[in-house]
C-alpha positions as protocol buffer text, in pm:
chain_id: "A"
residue {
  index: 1
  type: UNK
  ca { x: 9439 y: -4192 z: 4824 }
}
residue {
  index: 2
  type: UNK
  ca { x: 9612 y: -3936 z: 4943 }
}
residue {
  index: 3
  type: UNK
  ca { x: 9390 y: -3649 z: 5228 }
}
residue {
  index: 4
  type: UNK
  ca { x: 9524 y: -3379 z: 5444 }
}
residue {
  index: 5
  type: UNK
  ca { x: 9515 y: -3471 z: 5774 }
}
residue {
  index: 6
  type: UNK
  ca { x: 9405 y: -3155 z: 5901 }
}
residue {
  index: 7
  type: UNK
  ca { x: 9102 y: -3082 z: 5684 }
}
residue {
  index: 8
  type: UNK
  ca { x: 8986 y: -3395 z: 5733 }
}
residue {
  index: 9
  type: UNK
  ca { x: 9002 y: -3350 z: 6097 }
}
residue {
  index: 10
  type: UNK
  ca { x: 8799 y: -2997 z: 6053 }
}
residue {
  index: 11
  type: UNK
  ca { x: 8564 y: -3155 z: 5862 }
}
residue {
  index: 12
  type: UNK
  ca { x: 8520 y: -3497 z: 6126 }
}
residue {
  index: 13
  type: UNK
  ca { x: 8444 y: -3213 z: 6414 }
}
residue {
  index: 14
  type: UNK
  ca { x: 8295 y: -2950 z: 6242 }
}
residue {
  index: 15
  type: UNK
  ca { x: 7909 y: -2854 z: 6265 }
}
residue {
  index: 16
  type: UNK
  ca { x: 7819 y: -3011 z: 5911 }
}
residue {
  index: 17
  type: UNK
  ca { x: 7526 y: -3221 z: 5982 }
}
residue {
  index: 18
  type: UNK
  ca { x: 7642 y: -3590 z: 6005 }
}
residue {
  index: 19
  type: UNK
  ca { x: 7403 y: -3884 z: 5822 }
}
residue {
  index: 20
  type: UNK
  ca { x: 7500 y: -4092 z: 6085 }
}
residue {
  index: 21
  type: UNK
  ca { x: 7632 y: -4139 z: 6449 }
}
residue {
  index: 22
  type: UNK
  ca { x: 7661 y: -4396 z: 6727 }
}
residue {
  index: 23
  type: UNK
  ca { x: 7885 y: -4659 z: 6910 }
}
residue {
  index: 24
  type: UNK
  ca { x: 8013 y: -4964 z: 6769 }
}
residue {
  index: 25
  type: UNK
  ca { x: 8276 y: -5218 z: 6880 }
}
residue {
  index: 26
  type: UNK
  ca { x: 8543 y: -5228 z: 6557 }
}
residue {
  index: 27
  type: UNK
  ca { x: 8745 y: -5547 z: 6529 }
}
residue {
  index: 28
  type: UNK
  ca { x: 9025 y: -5495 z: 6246 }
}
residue {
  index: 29
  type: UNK
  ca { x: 9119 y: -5798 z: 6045 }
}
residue {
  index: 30
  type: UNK
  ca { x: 9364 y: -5870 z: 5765 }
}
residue {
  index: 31
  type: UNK
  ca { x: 9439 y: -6131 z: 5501 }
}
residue {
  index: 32
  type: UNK
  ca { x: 9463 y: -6465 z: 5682 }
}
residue {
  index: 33
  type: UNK
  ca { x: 9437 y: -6323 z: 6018 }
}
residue {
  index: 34
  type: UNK
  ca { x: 9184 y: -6227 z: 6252 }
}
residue {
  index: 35
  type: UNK
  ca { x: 9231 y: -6017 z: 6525 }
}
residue {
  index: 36
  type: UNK
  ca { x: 9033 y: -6159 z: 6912 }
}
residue {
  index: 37
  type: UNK
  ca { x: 8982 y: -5774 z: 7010 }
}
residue {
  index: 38
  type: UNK
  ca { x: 8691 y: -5530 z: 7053 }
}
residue {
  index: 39
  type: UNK
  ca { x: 8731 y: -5177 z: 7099 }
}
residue {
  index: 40
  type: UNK
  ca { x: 8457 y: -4965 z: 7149 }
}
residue {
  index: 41
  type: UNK
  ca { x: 8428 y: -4596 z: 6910 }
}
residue {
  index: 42
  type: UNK
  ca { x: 8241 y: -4341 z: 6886 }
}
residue {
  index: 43
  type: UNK
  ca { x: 8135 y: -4364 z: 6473 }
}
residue {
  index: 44
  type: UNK
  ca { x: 8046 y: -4031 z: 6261 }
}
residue {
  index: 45
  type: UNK
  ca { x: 7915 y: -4115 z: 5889 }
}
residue {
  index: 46
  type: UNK
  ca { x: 7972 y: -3804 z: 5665 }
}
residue {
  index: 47
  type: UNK
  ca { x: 7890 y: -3862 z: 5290 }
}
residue {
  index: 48
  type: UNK
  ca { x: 8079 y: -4067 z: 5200 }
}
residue {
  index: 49
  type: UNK
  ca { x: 8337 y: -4068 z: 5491 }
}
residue {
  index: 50
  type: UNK
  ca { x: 8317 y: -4273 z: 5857 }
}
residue {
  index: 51
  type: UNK
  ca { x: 8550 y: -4173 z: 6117 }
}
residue {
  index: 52
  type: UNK
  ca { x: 8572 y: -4280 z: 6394 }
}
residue {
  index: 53
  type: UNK
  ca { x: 8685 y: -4130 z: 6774 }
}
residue {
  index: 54
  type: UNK
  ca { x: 8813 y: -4251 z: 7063 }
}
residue {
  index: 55
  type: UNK
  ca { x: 8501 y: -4096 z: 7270 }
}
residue {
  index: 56
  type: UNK
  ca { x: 8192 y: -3896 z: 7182 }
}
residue {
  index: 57
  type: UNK
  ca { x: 8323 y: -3609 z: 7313 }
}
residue {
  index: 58
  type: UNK
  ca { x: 8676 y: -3589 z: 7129 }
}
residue {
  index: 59
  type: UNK
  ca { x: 8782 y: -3352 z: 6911 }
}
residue {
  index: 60
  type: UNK
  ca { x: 9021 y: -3537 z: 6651 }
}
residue {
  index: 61
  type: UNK
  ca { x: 8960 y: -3880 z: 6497 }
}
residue {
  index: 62
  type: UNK
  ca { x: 9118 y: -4225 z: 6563 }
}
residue {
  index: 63
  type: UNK
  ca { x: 9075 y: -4317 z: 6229 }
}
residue {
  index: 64
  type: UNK
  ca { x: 8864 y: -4275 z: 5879 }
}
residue {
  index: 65
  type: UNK
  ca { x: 8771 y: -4552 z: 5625 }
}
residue {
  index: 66
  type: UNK
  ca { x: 8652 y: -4431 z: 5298 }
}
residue {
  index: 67
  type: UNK
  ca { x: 8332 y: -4585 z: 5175 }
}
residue {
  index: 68
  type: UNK
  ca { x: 8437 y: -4642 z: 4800 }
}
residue {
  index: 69
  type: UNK
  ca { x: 8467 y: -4991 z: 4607 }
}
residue {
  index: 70
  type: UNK
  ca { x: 8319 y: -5184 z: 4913 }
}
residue {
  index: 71
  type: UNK
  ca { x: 8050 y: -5350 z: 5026 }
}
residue {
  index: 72
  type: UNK
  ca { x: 7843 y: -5366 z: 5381 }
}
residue {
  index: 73
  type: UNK
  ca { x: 7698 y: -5730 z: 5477 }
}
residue {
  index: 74
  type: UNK
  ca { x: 7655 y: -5947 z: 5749 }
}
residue {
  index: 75
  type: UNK
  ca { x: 7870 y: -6170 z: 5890 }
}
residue {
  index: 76
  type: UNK
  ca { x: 7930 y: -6478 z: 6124 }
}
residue {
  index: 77
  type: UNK
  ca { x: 8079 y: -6401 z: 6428 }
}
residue {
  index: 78
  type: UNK
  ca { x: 8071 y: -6514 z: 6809 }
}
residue {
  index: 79
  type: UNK
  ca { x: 7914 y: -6176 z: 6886 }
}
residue {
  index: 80
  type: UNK
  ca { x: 7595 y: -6090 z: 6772 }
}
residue {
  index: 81
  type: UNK
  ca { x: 7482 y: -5818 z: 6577 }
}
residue {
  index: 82
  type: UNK
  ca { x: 7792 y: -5805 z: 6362 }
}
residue {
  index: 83
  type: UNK
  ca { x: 7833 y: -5690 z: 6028 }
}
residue {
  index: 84
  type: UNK
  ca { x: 8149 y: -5630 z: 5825 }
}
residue {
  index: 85
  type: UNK
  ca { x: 8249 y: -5334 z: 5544 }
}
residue {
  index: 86
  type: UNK
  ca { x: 8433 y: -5547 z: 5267 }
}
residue {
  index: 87
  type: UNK
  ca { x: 8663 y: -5410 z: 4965 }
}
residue {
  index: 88
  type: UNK
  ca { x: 8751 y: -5592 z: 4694 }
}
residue {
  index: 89
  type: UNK
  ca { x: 9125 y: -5529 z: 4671 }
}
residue {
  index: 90
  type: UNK
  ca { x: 9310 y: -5852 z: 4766 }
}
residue {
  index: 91
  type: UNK
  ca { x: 9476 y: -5810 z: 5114 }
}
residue {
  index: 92
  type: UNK
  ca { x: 9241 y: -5530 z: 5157 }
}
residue {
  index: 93
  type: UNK
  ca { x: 9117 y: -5429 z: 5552 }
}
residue {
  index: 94
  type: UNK
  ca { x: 8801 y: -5594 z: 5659 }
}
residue {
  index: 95
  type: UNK
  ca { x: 8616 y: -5375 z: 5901 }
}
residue {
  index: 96
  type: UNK
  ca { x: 8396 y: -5575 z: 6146 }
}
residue {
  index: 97
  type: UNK
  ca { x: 8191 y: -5400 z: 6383 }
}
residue {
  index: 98
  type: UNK
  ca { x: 7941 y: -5503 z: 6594 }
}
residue {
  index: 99
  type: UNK
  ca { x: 7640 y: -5270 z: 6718 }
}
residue {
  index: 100
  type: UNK
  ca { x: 7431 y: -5280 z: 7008 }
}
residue {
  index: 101
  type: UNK
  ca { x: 7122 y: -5407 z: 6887 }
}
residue {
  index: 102
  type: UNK
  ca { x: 6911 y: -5554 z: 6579 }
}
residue {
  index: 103
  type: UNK
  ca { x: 6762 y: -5176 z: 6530 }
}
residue {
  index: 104
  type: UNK
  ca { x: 7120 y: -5005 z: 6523 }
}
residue {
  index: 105
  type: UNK
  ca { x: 7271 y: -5324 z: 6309 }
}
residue {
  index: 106
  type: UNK
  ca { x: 6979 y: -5261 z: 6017 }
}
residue {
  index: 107
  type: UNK
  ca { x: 7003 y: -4868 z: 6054 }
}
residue {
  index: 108
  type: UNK
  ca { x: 7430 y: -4894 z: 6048 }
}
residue {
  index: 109
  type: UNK
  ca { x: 7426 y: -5106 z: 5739 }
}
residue {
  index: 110
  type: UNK
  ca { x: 7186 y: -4955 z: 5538 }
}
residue {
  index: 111
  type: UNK
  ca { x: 7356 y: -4587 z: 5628 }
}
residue {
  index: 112
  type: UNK
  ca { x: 7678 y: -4747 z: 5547 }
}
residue {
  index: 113
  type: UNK
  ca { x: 7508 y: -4896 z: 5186 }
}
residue {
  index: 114
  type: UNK
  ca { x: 7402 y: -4565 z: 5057 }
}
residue {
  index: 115
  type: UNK
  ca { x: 7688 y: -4367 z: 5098 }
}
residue {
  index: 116
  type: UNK
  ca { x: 7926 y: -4424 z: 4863 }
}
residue {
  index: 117
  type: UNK
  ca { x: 7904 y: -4236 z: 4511 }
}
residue {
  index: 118
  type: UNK
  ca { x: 7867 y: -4519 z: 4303 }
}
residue {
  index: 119
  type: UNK
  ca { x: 7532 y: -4566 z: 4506 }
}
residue {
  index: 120
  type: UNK
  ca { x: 7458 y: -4218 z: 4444 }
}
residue {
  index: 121
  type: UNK
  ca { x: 7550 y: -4248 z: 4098 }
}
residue {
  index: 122
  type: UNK
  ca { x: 7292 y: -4489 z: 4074 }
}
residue {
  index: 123
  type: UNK
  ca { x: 6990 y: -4319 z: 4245 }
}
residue {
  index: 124
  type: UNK
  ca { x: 7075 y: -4009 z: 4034 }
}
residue {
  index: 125
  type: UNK
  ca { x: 7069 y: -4278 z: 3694 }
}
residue {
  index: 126
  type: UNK
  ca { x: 6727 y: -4394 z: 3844 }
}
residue {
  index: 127
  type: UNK
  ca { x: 6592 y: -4064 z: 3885 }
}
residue {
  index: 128
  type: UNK
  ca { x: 6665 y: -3907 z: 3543 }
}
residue {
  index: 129
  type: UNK
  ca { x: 6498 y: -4186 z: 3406 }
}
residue {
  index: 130
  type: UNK
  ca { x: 6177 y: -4141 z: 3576 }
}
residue {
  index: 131
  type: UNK
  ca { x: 6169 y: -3794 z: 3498 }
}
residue {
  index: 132
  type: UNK
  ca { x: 6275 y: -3808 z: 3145 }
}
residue {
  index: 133
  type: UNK
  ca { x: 5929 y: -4090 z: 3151 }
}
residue {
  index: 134
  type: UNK
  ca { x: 5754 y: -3854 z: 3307 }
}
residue {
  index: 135
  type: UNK
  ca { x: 5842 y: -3550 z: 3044 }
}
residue {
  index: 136
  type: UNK
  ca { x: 5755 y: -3778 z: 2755 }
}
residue {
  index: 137
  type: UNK
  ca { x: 5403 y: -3908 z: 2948 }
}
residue {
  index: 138
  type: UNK
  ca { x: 5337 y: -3518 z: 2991 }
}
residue {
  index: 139
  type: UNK
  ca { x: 5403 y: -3405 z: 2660 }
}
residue {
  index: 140
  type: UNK
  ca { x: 5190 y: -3699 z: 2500 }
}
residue {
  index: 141
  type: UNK
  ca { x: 4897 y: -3616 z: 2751 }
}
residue {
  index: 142
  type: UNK
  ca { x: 4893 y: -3264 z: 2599 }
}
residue {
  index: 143
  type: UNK
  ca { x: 4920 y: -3325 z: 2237 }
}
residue {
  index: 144
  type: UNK
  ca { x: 4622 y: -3523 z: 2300 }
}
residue {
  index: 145
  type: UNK
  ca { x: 4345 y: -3472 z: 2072 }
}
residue {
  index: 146
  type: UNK
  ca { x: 4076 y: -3605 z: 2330 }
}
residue {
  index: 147
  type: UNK
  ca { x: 4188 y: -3334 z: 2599 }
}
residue {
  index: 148
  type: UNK
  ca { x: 4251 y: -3057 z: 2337 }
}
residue {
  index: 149
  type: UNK
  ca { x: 3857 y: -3113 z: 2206 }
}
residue {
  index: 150
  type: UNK
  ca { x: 3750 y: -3157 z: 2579 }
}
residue {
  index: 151
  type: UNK
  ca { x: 3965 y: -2805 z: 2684 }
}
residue {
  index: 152
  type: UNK
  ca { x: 3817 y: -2656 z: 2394 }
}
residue {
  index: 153
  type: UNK
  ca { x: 3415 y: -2726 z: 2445 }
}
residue {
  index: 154
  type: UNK
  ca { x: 3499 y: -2582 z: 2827 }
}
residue {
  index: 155
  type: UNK
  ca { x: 3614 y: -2288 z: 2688 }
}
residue {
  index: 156
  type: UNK
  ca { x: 3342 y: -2267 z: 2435 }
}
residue {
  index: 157
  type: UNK
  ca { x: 3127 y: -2317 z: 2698 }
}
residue {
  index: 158
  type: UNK
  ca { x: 3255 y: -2087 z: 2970 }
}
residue {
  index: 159
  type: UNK
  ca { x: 3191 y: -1791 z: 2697 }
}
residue {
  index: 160
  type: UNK
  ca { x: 2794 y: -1681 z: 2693 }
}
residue {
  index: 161
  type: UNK
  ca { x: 2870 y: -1527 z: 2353 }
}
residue {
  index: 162
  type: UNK
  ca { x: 3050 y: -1859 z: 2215 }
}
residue {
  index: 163
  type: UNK
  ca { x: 2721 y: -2060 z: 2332 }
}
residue {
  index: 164
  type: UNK
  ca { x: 2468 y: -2214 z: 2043 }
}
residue {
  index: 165
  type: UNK
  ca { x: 2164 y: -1984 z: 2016 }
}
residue {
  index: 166
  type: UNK
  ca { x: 1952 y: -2272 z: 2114 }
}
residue {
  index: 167
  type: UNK
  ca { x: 2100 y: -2275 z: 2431 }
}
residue {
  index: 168
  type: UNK
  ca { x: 2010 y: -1912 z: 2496 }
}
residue {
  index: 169
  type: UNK
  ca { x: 1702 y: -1875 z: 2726 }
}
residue {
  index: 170
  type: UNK
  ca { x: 1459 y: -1614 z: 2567 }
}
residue {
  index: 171
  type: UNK
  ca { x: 1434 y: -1272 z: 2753 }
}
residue {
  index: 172
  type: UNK
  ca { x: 1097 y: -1241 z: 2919 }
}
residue {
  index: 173
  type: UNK
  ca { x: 926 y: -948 z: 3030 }
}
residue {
  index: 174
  type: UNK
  ca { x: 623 y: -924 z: 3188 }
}
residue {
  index: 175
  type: UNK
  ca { x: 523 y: -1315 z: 3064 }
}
residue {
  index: 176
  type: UNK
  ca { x: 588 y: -1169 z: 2707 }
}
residue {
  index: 177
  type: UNK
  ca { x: 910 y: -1190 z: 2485 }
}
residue {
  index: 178
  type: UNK
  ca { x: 1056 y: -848 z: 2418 }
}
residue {
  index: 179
  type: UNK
  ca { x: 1164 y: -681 z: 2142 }
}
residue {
  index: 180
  type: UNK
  ca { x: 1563 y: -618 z: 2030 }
}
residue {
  index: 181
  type: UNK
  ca { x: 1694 y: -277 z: 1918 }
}
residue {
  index: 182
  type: UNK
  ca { x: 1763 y: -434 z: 1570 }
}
residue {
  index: 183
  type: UNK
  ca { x: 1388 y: -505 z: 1441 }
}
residue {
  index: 184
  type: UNK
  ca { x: 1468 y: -897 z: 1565 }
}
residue {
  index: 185
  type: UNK
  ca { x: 1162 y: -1136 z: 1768 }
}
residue {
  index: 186
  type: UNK
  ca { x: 1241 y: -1349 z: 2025 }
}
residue {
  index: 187
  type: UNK
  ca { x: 1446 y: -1599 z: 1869 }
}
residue {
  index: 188
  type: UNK
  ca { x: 1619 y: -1419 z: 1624 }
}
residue {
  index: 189
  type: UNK
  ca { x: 1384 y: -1390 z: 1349 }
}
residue {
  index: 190
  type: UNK
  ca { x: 1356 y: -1045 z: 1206 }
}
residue {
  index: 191
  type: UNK
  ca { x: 1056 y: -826 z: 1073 }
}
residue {
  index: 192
  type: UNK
  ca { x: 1042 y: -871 z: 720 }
}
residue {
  index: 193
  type: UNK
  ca { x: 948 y: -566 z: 496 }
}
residue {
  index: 194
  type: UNK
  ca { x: 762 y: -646 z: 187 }
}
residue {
  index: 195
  type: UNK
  ca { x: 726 y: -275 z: 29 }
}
residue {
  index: 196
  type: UNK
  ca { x: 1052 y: -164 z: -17 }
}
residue {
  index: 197
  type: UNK
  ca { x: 1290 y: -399 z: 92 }
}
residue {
  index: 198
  type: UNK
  ca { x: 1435 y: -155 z: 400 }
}
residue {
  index: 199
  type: UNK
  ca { x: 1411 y: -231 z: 734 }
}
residue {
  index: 200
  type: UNK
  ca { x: 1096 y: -67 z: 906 }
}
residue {
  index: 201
  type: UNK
  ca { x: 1044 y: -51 z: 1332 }
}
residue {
  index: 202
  type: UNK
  ca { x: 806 y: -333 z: 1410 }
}
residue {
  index: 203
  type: UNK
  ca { x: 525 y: -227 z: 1586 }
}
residue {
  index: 204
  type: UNK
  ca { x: 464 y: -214 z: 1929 }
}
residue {
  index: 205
  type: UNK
  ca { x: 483 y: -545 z: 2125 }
}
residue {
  index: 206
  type: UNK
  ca { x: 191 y: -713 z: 2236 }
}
residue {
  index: 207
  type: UNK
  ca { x: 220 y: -601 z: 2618 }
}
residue {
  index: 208
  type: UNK
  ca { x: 194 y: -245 z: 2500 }
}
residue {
  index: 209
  type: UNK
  ca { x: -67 y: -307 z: 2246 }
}
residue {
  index: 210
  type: UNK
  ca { x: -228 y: -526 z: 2540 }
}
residue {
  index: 211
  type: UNK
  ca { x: -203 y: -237 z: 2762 }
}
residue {
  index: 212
  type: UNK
  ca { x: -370 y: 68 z: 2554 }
}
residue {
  index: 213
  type: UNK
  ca { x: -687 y: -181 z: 2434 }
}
residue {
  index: 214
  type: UNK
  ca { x: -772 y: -217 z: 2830 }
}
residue {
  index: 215
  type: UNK
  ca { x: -702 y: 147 z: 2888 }
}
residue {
  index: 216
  type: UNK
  ca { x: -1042 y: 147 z: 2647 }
}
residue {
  index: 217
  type: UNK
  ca { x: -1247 y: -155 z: 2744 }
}
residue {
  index: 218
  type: UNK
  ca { x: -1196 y: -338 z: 2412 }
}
residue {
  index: 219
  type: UNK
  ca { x: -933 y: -479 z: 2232 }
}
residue {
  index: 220
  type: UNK
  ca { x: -771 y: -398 z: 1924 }
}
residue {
  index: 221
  type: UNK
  ca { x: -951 y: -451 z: 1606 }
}
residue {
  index: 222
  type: UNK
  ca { x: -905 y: -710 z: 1383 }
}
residue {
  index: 223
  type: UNK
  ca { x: -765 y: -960 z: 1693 }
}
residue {
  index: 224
  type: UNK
  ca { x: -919 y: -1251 z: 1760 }
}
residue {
  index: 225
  type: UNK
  ca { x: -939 y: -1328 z: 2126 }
}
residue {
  index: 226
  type: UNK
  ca { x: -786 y: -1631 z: 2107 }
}
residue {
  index: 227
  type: UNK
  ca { x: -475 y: -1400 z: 1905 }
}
residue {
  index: 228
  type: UNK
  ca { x: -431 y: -1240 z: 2277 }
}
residue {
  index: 229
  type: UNK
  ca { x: -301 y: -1529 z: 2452 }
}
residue {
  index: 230
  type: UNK
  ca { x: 60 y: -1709 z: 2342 }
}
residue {
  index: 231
  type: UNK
  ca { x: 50 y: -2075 z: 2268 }
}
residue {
  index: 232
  type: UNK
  ca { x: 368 y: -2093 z: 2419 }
}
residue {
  index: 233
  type: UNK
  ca { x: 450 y: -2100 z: 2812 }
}
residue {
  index: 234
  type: UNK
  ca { x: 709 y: -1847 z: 2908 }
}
residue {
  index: 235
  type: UNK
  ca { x: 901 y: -2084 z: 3034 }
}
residue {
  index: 236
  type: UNK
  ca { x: 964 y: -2260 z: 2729 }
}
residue {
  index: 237
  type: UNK
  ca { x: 1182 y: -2171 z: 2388 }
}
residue {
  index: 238
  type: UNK
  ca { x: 982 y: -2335 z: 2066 }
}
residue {
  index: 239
  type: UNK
  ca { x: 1106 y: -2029 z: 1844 }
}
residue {
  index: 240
  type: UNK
  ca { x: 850 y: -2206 z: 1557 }
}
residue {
  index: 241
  type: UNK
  ca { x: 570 y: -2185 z: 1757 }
}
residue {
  index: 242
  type: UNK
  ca { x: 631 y: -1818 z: 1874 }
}
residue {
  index: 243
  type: UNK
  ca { x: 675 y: -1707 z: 1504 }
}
residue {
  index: 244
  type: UNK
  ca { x: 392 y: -1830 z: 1361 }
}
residue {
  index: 245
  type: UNK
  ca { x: 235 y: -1688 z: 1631 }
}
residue {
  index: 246
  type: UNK
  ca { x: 361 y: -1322 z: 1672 }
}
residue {
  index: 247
  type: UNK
  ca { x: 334 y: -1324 z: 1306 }
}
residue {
  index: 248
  type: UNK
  ca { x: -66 y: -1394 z: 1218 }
}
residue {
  index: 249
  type: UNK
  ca { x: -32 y: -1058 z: 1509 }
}
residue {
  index: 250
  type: UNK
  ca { x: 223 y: -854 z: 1306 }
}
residue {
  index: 251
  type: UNK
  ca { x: 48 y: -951 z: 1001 }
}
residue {
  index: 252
  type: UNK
  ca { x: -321 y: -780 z: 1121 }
}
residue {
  index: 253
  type: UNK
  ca { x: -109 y: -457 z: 1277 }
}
residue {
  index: 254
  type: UNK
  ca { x: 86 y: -432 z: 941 }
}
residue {
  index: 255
  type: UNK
  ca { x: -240 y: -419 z: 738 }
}
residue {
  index: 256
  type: UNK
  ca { x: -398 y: -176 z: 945 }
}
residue {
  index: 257
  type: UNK
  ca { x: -154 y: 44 z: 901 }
}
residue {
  index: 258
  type: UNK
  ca { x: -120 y: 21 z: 545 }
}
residue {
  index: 259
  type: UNK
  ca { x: -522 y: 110 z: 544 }
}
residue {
  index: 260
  type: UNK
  ca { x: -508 y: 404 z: 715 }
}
residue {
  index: 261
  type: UNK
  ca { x: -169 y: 529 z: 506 }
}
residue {
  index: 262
  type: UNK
  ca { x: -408 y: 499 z: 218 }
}
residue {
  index: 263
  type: UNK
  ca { x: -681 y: 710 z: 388 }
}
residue {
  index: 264
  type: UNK
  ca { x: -409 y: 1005 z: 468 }
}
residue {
  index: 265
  type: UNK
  ca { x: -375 y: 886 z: 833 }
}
residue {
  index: 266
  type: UNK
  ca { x: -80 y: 887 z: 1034 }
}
């Protein structure tokens, strides 16, 4: 491999974050020799790249040793803490270097481990995959028919006008059920007209009715008194039991009216 010199001293001292730094003792060895020697450096790991200086503070490197096709182990030597950076050309250099401690040996070698770009190769492999898994996990959750009728009932649900009319509290007023603008009880039933088929205004509601027979004293004719009271608590819907009873009601009202229509009343 063939660097400029220069750049890759710019890049050793420039203010690019490093991954890692600290002092090691480097012994150098080659093919059926070992060297006896220590020398102490000051060690800078850039990506993939660890130089090394003569002191912390210097401003060109001793030396670089590209971390590509090798691997980072432990070894046996008289000193302790050592661990060695391996390729595996034949008659290759065998870096040995010893830290300071059992905490800077573990944090050196797995530094030195991860930062080659086959390594990073791999992670970025490993990572694809995942998400790929995760896409596919995703899409399946949404095409999911027990989520889709779930999201749906919410929605149905979150909509007052989507809701079942069951479900719809009757509109009280005054402990009575009012009256709609379209002829309709509480409920939903409407008025029936049996004369003509047309749609005739219903007559007043009970409260009013109620209201005008006190006014006199008495209450309206043709109601019995137990007519006066509903069946039905206000606080609860039974739209059966309100029709049959507003309608025995209706029923008197309607034929009173028809009565005095035949005697030329209003």
């Amino acid at each position: 491999m063939k660097l400029n010199e220069r750049s890759v001293a710019h890049y050793a001292t420039c203010d690019s974050p490093a991954d890692h730094t600290g002092f090691l003792r480097k012994r150098v060895e080659r093919h059926h020799h070992h060297g006896t020697s220590y020398q102490r450096r000051w060690f800078v790991l850039k990506g993939n790249l660890l130089f090394y200086f003569e002191e912390r503070e210097s401003r060109e490197p001793m030396g670089l040793v590209v971390l590509e096709g090798c691997t980072v182990e432990l070894c046996e030597a008289a000193e302790e803490f050592a661990f060695a950076i391996r390729f595996d050309d034949a008659g290759a250099r065998a870096y040995v270097l010893v830290a300071d401690g059992q905490a800077a040996m573990e944090a050196w070698v797995k530094a030195l481990s991860r930062a080659s770009f086959d390594y990073m190769r791999l992670v970025v492999r490993e990572l694809e995959k995942q998400l790929e898994e995760a896409c596919k996990s995703l899409a399946a959750f949404r095409k999911s028919p027990r989520r889709s009728s779930s999201s749906g009932r919410k929605r149905h649900l979150s909509n007052p006008a989507l809701q079942p009319l069951q479900e719809k509290p009757t509109t009280l007023e005054n402990g009575y059920s009012t009256w709609s603008s379209g002829g309709c009880v509480a409920g939903g039933a409407t008025s029936p007209d049996h004369d003509g088929g047309q749609t005739k205004p219903p007559p007043l509601p009970p409260r009013r009715r109620s209201a005008a027979s006190s006014a006199t004293g008495s209450p309206a004719p043709g109601l019995s008194p137990a007519m006066l009271e509903s069946p039905v608590p206000p606080e609860t819907i039974c739209f059966s039991k309100l029709h049959n009873w507003y309608g025995q009601e209706i029923a008197v009202l309607r034929r009173e009216w028809q009565e005095r229509q035949k005697k030329g009343h209003p």
